[in-house]
Amino acid sequence: GLSNRSMEDREDTIADQVRIQYQFGNYEEVVRLYGELKSPTFAETFCLGYAYLKGEETGKAIDAFQKVIQDPHAFMIKDKAEYYLALAYLQDGQIEPATTILERIHANNDHDYEDSLSNFYLWRLRLLKMKY
């Protein structure tokens, strides 16, 4: 059988491929390769969430982004994952949780995505919320 070393090498290679295919926008390939990973890290899981978001598999995207946010090692991309989780909720028509996250981001000056949330955007979200 395969030695532990070559198993690890294979895992690393697949993980690299997940990230590369994500960069190239080959989202079906991201999902396929992710399925071959024994123990994916938050980095590959983020790529998976994004791939599902693009493929409009919104429930799966939400699960993936939540997993990233819950991973203590993912602090580097936690802000990014929160932002995309909110977008996934919006895509799913879940206005309440989306607004909660986006308003928290907007209130947090240290958040990476704070700048990209204008007051206008949040105002439109509140209007949406009233319609639902």
CSV table of C-alpha atoms in Angstrom, one decimal:
chain,number,residue,atom,x,y,z
A,1,GLY,CA,0.0,0.0,0.0
A,2,LEU,CA,0.9,3.7,-0.1
A,3,SER,CA,3.2,4.9,2.7
A,4,ASN,CA,2.0,7.7,4.9
A,5,ARG,CA,4.4,10.0,3.2
A,6,SER,CA,3.0,9.5,-0.3
A,7,MET,CA,-0.6,9.7,1.1
A,8,GLU,CA,0.3,13.1,2.6
A,9,ASP,CA,1.9,14.1,-0.7
A,10,ARG,CA,-1.2,13.1,-2.6
A,11,GLU,CA,-3.4,15.1,-0.1
A,12,ASP,CA,-1.2,18.2,-0.5
A,13,THR,CA,-1.4,17.9,-4.3
A,14,ILE,CA,-5.2,17.6,-4.3
A,15,ALA,CA,-5.4,20.6,-1.9
A,16,ASP,CA,-3.2,22.7,-4.2
A,17,GLN,CA,-5.4,21.7,-7.2
A,18,VAL,CA,-8.5,22.7,-5.3
A,19,ARG,CA,-7.0,26.2,-4.8
A,20,ILE,CA,-5.7,26.4,-8.3
A,21,GLN,CA,-9.0,25.4,-9.9
A,22,TYR,CA,-10.7,28.0,-7.7
A,23,GLN,CA,-8.4,30.7,-9.0
A,24,PHE,CA,-9.2,29.7,-12.6
A,25,GLY,CA,-13.0,29.6,-11.9
A,26,ASN,CA,-13.4,25.9,-12.6
A,27,TYR,CA,-15.9,25.5,-9.8
A,28,GLU,CA,-17.2,22.0,-10.8
A,29,GLU,CA,-13.6,20.8,-10.6
A,30,VAL,CA,-13.2,22.4,-7.2
A,31,VAL,CA,-16.2,20.4,-5.9
A,32,ARG,CA,-15.0,17.2,-7.5
A,33,LEU,CA,-11.4,17.5,-6.1
A,34,TYR,CA,-12.7,18.6,-2.6
A,35,GLY,CA,-14.5,15.2,-2.5
A,36,GLU,CA,-11.2,13.4,-2.8
A,37,LEU,CA,-9.6,15.2,0.3
A,38,LYS,CA,-9.4,13.1,3.5
A,39,SER,CA,-9.0,16.1,5.7
A,40,PRO,CA,-9.6,19.4,4.0
A,41,THR,CA,-8.4,22.6,5.6
A,42,PHE,CA,-10.4,25.8,5.9
A,43,ALA,CA,-8.7,27.2,2.8
A,44,GLU,CA,-10.1,24.4,0.6
A,45,THR,CA,-13.5,24.6,2.4
A,46,PHE,CA,-13.7,28.3,1.5
A,47,CYS,CA,-13.0,27.4,-2.1
A,48,LEU,CA,-15.8,24.8,-1.9
A,49,GLY,CA,-18.3,27.3,-0.4
A,50,TYR,CA,-17.5,29.8,-3.2
A,51,ALA,CA,-17.9,27.1,-5.9
A,52,TYR,CA,-21.3,26.1,-4.4
A,53,LEU,CA,-22.3,29.8,-4.3
A,54,LYS,CA,-21.4,30.2,-8.0
A,55,GLY,CA,-23.3,27.0,-8.8
A,56,GLU,CA,-26.3,28.2,-6.8
A,57,GLU,CA,-26.2,25.3,-4.5
A,58,THR,CA,-26.9,27.7,-1.8
A,59,GLY,CA,-27.5,25.4,1.2
A,60,LYS,CA,-24.2,23.7,0.6
A,61,ALA,CA,-22.5,27.1,0.3
A,62,ILE,CA,-23.9,28.2,3.7
A,63,ASP,CA,-22.7,25.0,5.3
A,64,ALA,CA,-19.2,25.4,3.9
A,65,PHE,CA,-18.8,29.1,4.9
A,66,GLN,CA,-20.1,28.3,8.4
A,67,LYS,CA,-17.5,25.6,8.8
A,68,VAL,CA,-14.8,28.0,7.8
A,69,ILE,CA,-16.0,30.6,10.3
A,70,GLN,CA,-16.1,28.0,13.1
A,71,ASP,CA,-12.5,26.9,12.4
A,72,PRO,CA,-10.1,28.7,14.9
A,73,HIS,CA,-7.3,28.4,12.3
A,74,ALA,CA,-9.3,30.4,9.8
A,75,PHE,CA,-8.9,33.8,11.4
A,76,MET,CA,-7.0,35.1,8.3
A,77,ILE,CA,-10.1,34.6,6.1
A,78,LYS,CA,-12.9,34.8,8.6
A,79,ASP,CA,-14.0,38.2,7.4
A,80,LYS,CA,-14.1,37.0,3.8
A,81,ALA,CA,-16.1,33.9,4.8
A,82,GLU,CA,-18.6,36.0,6.8
A,83,TYR,CA,-19.1,38.3,3.9
A,84,TYR,CA,-19.8,35.4,1.5
A,85,LEU,CA,-21.9,33.6,4.1
A,86,ALA,CA,-24.1,36.7,4.1
A,87,LEU,CA,-24.3,36.7,0.3
A,88,ALA,CA,-25.2,33.0,0.4
A,89,TYR,CA,-28.1,33.7,2.9
A,90,LEU,CA,-29.3,36.5,0.5
A,91,GLN,CA,-29.1,34.2,-2.5
A,92,ASP,CA,-31.2,31.7,-0.4
A,93,GLY,CA,-33.8,34.4,0.4
A,94,GLN,CA,-32.8,34.3,4.1
A,95,ILE,CA,-32.8,38.1,4.6
A,96,GLU,CA,-32.7,38.1,8.4
A,97,PRO,CA,-29.4,36.3,9.0
A,98,ALA,CA,-27.9,38.1,6.0
A,99,THR,CA,-28.8,41.5,7.4
A,100,THR,CA,-27.6,40.5,10.9
A,101,ILE,CA,-24.1,39.6,9.5
A,102,LEU,CA,-23.8,42.5,7.2
A,103,GLU,CA,-24.9,45.1,9.8
A,104,ARG,CA,-22.3,43.5,12.2
A,105,ILE,CA,-19.6,43.8,9.5
A,106,HIS,CA,-20.6,47.4,8.8
A,107,ALA,CA,-20.4,48.3,12.5
A,108,ASN,CA,-16.9,46.8,12.9
A,109,ASN,CA,-14.3,49.2,11.5
A,110,ASP,CA,-11.6,46.5,11.7
A,111,HIS,CA,-13.5,44.1,9.5
A,112,ASP,CA,-11.9,43.6,6.1
A,113,TYR,CA,-15.2,44.0,4.2
A,114,GLU,CA,-16.4,47.0,6.2
A,115,ASP,CA,-15.5,49.4,3.4
A,116,SER,CA,-17.4,47.5,0.8
A,117,LEU,CA,-20.7,47.9,2.7
A,118,SER,CA,-22.1,51.3,2.0
A,119,ASN,CA,-25.0,52.8,4.0
A,120,PHE,CA,-27.0,52.7,0.8
A,121,TYR,CA,-26.5,48.9,0.5
A,122,LEU,CA,-27.7,48.3,4.1
A,123,TRP,CA,-30.6,50.7,3.6
A,124,ARG,CA,-31.7,48.6,0.6
A,125,LEU,CA,-31.4,45.4,2.6
A,126,ARG,CA,-33.6,46.9,5.3
A,127,LEU,CA,-36.2,47.6,2.7
A,128,LEU,CA,-36.0,44.0,1.4
A,129,LYS,CA,-36.4,42.8,5.0
A,130,MET,CA,-39.6,44.8,5.3
A,131,LYS,CA,-41.0,43.2,2.2
A,132,TYR,CA,-40.4,39.6,3.3
